[in-house]
mmCIF file of C-alpha atoms in Angstrom:
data_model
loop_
_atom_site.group_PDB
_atom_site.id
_atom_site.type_symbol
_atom_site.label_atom_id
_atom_site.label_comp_id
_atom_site.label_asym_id
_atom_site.label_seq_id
_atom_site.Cartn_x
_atom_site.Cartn_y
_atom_site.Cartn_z
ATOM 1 C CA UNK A 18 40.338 -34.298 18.406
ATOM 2 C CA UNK A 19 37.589 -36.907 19.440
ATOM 3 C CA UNK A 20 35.200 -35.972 16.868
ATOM 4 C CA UNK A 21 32.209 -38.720 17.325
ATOM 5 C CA UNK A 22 31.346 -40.314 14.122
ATOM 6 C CA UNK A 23 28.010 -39.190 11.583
ATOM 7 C CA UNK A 24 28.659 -42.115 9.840
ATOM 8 C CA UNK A 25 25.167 -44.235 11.045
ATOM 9 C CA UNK A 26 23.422 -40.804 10.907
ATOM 10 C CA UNK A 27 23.427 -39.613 7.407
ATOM 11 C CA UNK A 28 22.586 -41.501 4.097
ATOM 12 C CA UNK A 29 25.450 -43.602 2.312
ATOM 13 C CA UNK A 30 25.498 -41.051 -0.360
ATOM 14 C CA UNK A 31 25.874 -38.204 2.004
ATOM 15 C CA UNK A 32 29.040 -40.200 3.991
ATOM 16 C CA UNK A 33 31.028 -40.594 1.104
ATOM 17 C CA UNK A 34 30.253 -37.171 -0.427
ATOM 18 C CA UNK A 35 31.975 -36.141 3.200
ATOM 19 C CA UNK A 36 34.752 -38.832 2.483
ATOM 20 C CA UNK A 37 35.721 -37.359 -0.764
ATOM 21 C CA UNK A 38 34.897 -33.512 0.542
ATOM 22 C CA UNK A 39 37.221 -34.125 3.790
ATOM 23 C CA UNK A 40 39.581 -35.755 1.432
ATOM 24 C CA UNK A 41 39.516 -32.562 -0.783
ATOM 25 C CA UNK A 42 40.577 -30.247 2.335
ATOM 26 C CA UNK A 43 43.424 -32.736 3.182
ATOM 27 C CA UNK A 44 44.601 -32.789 -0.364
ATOM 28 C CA UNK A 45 44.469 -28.891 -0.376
ATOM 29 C CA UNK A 46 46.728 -28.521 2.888
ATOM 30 C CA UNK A 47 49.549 -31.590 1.146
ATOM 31 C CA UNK A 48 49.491 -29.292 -2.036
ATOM 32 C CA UNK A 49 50.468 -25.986 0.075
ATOM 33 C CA UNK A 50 47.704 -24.050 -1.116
ATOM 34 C CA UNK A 51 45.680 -23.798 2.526
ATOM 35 C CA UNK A 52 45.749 -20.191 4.213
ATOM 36 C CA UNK A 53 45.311 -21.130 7.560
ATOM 37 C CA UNK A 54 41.690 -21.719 8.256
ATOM 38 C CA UNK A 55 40.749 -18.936 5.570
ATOM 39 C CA UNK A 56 39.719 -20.659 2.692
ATOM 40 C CA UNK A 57 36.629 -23.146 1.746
ATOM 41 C CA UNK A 58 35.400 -26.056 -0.379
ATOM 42 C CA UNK A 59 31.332 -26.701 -0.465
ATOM 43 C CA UNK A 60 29.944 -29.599 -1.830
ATOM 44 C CA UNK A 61 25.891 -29.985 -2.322
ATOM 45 C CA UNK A 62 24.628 -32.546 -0.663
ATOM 46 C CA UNK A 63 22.542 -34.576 -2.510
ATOM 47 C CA UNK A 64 18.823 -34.564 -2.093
ATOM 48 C CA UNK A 65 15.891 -31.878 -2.997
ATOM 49 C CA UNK A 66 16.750 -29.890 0.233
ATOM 50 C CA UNK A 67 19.674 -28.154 -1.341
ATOM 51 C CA UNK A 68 21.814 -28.529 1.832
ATOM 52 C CA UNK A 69 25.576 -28.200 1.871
ATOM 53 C CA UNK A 70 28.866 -29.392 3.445
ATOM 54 C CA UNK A 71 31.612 -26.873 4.581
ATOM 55 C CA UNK A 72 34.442 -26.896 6.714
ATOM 56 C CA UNK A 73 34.255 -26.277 10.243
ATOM 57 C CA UNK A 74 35.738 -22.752 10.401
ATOM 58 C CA UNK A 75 38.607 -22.804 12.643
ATOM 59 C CA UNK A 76 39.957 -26.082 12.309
ATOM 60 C CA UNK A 77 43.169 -26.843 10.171
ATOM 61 C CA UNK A 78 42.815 -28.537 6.806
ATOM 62 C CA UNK A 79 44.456 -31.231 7.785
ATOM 63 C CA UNK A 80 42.280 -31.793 11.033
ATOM 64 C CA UNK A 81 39.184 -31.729 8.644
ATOM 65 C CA UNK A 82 37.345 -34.653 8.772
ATOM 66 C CA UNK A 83 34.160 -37.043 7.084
ATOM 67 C CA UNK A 84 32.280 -36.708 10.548
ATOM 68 C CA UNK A 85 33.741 -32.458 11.323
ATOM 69 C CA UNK A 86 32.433 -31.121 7.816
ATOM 70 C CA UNK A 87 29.234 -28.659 9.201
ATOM 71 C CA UNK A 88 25.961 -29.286 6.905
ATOM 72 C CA UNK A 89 24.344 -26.201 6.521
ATOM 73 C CA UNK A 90 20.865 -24.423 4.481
ATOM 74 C CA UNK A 91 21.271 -21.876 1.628
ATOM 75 C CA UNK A 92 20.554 -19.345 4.626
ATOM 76 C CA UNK A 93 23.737 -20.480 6.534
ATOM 77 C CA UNK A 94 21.818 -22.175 9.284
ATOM 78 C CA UNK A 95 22.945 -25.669 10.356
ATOM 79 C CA UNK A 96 21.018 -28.142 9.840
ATOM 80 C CA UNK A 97 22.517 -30.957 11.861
ATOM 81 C CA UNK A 98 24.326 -30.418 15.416
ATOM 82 C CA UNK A 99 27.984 -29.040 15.359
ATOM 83 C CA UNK A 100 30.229 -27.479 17.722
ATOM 84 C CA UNK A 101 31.777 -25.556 15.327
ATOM 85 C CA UNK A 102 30.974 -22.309 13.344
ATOM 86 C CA UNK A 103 30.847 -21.769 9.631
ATOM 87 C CA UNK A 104 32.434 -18.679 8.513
ATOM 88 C CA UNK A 105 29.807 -16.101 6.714
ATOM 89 C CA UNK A 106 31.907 -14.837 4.442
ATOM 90 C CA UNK A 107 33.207 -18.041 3.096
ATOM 91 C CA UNK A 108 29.451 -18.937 2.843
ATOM 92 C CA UNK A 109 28.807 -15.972 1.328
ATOM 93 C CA UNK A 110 30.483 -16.648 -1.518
ATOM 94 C CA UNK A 111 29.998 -20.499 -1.925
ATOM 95 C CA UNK A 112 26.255 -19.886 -1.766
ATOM 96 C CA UNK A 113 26.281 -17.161 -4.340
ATOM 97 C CA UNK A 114 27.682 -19.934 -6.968
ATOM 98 C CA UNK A 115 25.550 -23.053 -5.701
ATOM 99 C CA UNK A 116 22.241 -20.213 -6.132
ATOM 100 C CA UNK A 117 22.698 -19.896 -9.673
ATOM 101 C CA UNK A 118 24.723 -23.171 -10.480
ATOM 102 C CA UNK A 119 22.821 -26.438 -10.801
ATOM 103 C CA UNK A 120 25.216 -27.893 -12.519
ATOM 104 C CA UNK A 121 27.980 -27.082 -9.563
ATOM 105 C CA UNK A 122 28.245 -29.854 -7.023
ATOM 106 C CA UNK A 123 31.193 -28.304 -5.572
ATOM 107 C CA UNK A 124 32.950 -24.782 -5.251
ATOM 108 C CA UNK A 125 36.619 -24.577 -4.004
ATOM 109 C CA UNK A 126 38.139 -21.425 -3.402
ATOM 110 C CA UNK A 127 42.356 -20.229 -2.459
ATOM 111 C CA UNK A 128 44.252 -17.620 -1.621
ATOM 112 C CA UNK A 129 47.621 -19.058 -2.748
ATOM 113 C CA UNK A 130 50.723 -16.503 -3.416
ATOM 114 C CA UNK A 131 50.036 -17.388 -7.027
ATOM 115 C CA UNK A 132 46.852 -17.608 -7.631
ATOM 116 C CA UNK A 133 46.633 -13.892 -5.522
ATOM 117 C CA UNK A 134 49.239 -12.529 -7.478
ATOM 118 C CA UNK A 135 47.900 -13.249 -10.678
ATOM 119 C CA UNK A 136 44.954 -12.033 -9.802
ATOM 120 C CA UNK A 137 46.843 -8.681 -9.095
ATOM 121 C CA UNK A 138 47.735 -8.226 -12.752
ATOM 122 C CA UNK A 139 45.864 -6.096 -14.742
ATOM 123 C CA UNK A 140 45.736 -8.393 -17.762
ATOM 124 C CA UNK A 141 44.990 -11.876 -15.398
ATOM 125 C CA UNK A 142 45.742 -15.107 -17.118
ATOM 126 C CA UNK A 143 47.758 -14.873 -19.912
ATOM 127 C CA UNK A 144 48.577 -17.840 -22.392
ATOM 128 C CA UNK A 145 51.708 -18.838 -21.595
ATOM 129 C CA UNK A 146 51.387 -22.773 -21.509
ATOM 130 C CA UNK A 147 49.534 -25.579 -21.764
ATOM 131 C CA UNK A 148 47.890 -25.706 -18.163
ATOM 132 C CA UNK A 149 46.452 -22.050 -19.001
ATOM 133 C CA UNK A 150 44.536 -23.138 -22.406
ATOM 134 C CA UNK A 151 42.400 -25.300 -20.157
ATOM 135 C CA UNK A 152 41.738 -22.316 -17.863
ATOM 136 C CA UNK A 153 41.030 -19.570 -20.534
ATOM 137 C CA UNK A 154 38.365 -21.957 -22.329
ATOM 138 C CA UNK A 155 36.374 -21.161 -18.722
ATOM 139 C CA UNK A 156 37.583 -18.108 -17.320
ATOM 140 C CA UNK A 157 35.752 -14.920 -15.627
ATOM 141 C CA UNK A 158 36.512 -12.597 -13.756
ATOM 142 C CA UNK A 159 35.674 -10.777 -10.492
ATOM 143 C CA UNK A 160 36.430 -7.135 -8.822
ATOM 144 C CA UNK A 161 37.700 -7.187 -5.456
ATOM 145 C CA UNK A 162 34.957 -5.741 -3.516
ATOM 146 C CA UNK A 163 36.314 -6.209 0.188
ATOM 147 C CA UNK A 164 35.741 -9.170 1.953
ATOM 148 C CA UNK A 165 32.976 -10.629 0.795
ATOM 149 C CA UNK A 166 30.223 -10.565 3.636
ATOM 150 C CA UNK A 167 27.546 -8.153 2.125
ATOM 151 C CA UNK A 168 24.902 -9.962 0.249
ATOM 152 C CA UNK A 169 24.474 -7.187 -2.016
ATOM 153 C CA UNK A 170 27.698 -8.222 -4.082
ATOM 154 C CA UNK A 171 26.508 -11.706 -4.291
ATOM 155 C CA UNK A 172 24.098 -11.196 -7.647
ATOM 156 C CA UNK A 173 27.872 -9.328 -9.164
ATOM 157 C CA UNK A 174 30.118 -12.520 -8.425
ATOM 158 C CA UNK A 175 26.901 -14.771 -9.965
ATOM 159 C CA UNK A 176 26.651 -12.235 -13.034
ATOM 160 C CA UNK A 177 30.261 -12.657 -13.588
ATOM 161 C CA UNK A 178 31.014 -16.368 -13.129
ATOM 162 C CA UNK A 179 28.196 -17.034 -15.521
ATOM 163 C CA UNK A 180 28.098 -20.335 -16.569
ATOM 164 C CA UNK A 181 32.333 -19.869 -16.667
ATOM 165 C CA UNK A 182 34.059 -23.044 -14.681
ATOM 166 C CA UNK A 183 36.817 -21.006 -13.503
ATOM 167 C CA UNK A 184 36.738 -17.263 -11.285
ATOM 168 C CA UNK A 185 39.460 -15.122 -10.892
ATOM 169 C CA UNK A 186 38.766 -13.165 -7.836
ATOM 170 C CA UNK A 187 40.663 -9.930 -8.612
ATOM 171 C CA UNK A 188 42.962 -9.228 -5.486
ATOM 172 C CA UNK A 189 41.764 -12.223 -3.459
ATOM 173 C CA UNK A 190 42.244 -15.714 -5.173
ATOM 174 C CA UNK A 191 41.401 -18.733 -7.240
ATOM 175 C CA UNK A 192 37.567 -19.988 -7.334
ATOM 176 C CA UNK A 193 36.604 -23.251 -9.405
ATOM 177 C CA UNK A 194 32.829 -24.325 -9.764
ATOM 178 C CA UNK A 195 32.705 -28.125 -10.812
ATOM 179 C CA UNK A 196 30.194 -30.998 -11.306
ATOM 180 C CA UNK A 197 32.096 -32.963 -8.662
ATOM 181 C CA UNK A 198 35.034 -33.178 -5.942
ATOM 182 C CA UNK A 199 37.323 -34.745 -7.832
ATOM 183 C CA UNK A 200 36.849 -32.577 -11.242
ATOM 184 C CA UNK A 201 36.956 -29.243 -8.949
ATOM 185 C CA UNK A 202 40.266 -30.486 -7.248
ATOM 186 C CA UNK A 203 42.007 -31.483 -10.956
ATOM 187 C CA UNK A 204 40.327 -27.766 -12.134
ATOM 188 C CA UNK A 205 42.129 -25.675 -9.181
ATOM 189 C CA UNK A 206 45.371 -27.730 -9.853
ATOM 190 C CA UNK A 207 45.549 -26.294 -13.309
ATOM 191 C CA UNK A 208 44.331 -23.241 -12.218
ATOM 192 C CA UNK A 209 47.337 -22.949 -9.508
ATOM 193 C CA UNK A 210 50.127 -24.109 -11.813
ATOM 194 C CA UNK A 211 48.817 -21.630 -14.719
ATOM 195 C CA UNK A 212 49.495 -18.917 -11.673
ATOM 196 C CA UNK A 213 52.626 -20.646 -10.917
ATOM 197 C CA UNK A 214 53.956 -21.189 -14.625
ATOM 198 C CA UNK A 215 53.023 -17.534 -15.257
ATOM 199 C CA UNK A 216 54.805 -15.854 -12.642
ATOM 200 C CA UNK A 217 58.353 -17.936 -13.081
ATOM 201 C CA UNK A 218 58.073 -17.216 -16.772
ATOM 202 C CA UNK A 219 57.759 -13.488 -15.478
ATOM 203 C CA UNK A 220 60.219 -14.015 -14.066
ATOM 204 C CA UNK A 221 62.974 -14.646 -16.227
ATOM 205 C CA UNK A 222 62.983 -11.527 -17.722
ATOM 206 C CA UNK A 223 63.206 -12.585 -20.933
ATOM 207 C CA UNK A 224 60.531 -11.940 -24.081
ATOM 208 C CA UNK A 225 57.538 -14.600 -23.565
ATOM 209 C CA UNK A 226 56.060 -16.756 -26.200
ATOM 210 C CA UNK A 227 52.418 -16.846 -25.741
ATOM 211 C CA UNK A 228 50.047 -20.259 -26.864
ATOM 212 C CA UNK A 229 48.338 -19.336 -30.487
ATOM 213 C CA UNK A 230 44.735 -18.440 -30.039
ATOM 214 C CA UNK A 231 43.827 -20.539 -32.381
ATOM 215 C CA UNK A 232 44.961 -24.023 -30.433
ATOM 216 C CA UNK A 233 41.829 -22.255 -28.180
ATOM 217 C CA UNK A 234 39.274 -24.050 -30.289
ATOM 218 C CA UNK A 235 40.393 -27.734 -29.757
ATOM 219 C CA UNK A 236 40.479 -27.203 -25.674
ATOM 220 C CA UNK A 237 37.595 -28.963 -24.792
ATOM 221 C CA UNK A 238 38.493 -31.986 -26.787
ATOM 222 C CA UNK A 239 41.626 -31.778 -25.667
ATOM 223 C CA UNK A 240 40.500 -32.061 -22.216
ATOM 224 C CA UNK A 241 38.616 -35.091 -22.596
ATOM 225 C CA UNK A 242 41.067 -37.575 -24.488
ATOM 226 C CA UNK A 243 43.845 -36.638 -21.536
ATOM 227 C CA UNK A 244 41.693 -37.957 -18.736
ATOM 228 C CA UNK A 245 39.592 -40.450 -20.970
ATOM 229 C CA UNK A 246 36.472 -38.625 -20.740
ATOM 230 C CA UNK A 247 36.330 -38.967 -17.099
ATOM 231 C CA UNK A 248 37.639 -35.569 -15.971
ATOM 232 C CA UNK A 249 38.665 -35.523 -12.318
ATOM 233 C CA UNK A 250 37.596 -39.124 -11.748
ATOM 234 C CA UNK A 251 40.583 -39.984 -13.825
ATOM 235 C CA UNK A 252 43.279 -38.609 -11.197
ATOM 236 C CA UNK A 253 41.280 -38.839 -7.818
ATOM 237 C CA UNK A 254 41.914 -42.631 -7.584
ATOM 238 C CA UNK A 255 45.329 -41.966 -7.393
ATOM 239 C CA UNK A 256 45.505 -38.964 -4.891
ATOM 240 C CA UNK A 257 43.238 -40.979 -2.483
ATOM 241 C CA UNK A 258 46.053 -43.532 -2.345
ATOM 242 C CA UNK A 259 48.490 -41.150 -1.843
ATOM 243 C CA UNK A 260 46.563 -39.531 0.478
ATOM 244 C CA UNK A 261 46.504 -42.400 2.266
ATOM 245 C CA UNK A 262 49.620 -43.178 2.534
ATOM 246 C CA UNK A 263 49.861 -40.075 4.332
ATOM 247 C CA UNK A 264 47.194 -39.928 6.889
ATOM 248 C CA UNK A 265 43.795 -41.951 6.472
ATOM 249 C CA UNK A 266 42.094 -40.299 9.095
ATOM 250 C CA UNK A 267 39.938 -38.132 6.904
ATOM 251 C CA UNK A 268 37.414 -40.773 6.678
ATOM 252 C CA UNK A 269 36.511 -41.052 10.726
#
């Protein structure tokens, strides 16, 4: 796709937040949890303006690109030239969070088998291993209301997130709202093997051991002496290279 560059025509802050945004997408589609072109990632843009990147609805993950991600208002309306559309009901929700959520700089949002399945079962996450303690520290919940175009269900998905980091969308997906690209990327990783780890324990048939409640309480610090205090930034060093490695063209 000949995609002409944006690179001279937005700030240096606002190129690499579409570096490491496009790089998200790519990332997304290597880890097999893409649906087509029916999922998003937004990332604020930063500024007073509140203005946001999203992915050009109808491209493939993997075609996503620094210079193809659509900046758009809190109303949906672009704000710089595109040929391509933004999907409203992807918006929809990603604006609902970024409303309410200063402290969100990005929202990504699956519909892997997982993730969907889990969110099929009446009692959600469960605490079945470690990756899930991480995820029921900052987990809420979300009632499938169809798909999510009406702005009337918009002040329900804020009320329910709260100030939560992770969002089970019952019947739908996986949602994770995060200070930055890299910590929502590590966040939905744990959120999708939780999913993962839960349903081949299921699986087996056999009685399950569940994580004592009261290993709950040291979460948090736990959290921060794994990754040094530094969260995603610890980990998205190392999937850029790999990324790399793969296919570099995210940055054009």
């Amino acid at each position: 796709m000949n995609i002409p560059s944006l690179k001279d025509q937005v700030s240096p802050e606002e190129w690499q937040l579409r570096v490491d945004l496009a790089a998200a997408y790519r990332l997304v589609d290597l880890y097999g949890w893409s649906d087509l072109v029916f999922t998003h990632i937004s990332a604020r843009v930063p500024g007073p303006e509140h203005h946001f990147l999203i992915n050009p609805y109808g491209l493939m993950f993997d075609e996503i690109t620094a210079s193809s991600l659509v900046k758009v208002d809190g109303q949906c309306n672009k704000v710089m030239d595109s040929p391509f559309p933004v999907n409203p009901a992807g918006f929809n929700i990603h604006s609902a969070v970024h409303e309410v959520r200063e402290d969100v700089g990005c929202v990504m949002h699956t519909h892997t088998v997982a993730g969907v399945a889990v969110s099929a079962q009446r009692d959600g996450v469960l605490p079945l291993s470690q990756q899930s303690t991480f995820v029921l520290g900052s987990l809420a919940y979300h009632d499938y209301e169809g798909v999510a175009f009406r702005e009337d269900e918009k002040p329900r998905l804020q009320a329910d997130l709260g100030d939560k980091r992770f969002l089970m969308l019952r019947n739908h997906g996986l949602l994770v709202a995060s200070r930055t690209i890299a910590d929502a990327f590590l966040n939905m990783y744990l959120f999708e093997s939780t999913c993962r780890i839960q349903l081949a324990a299921q699986s087996g048939g056999a009685a399950l051991t569940e994580v004592d409640p009261g290993i709950m309480a040291g979460v948090s610090r736990a959290s921060k002496v794994q990754t040094g205090g530094q969260g995603g930034n610890f980990v998205w060093p190392a999937l850029i290279r790999k990324l790399d490695r793969v296919d570099p063209s995210y940055k054009t």
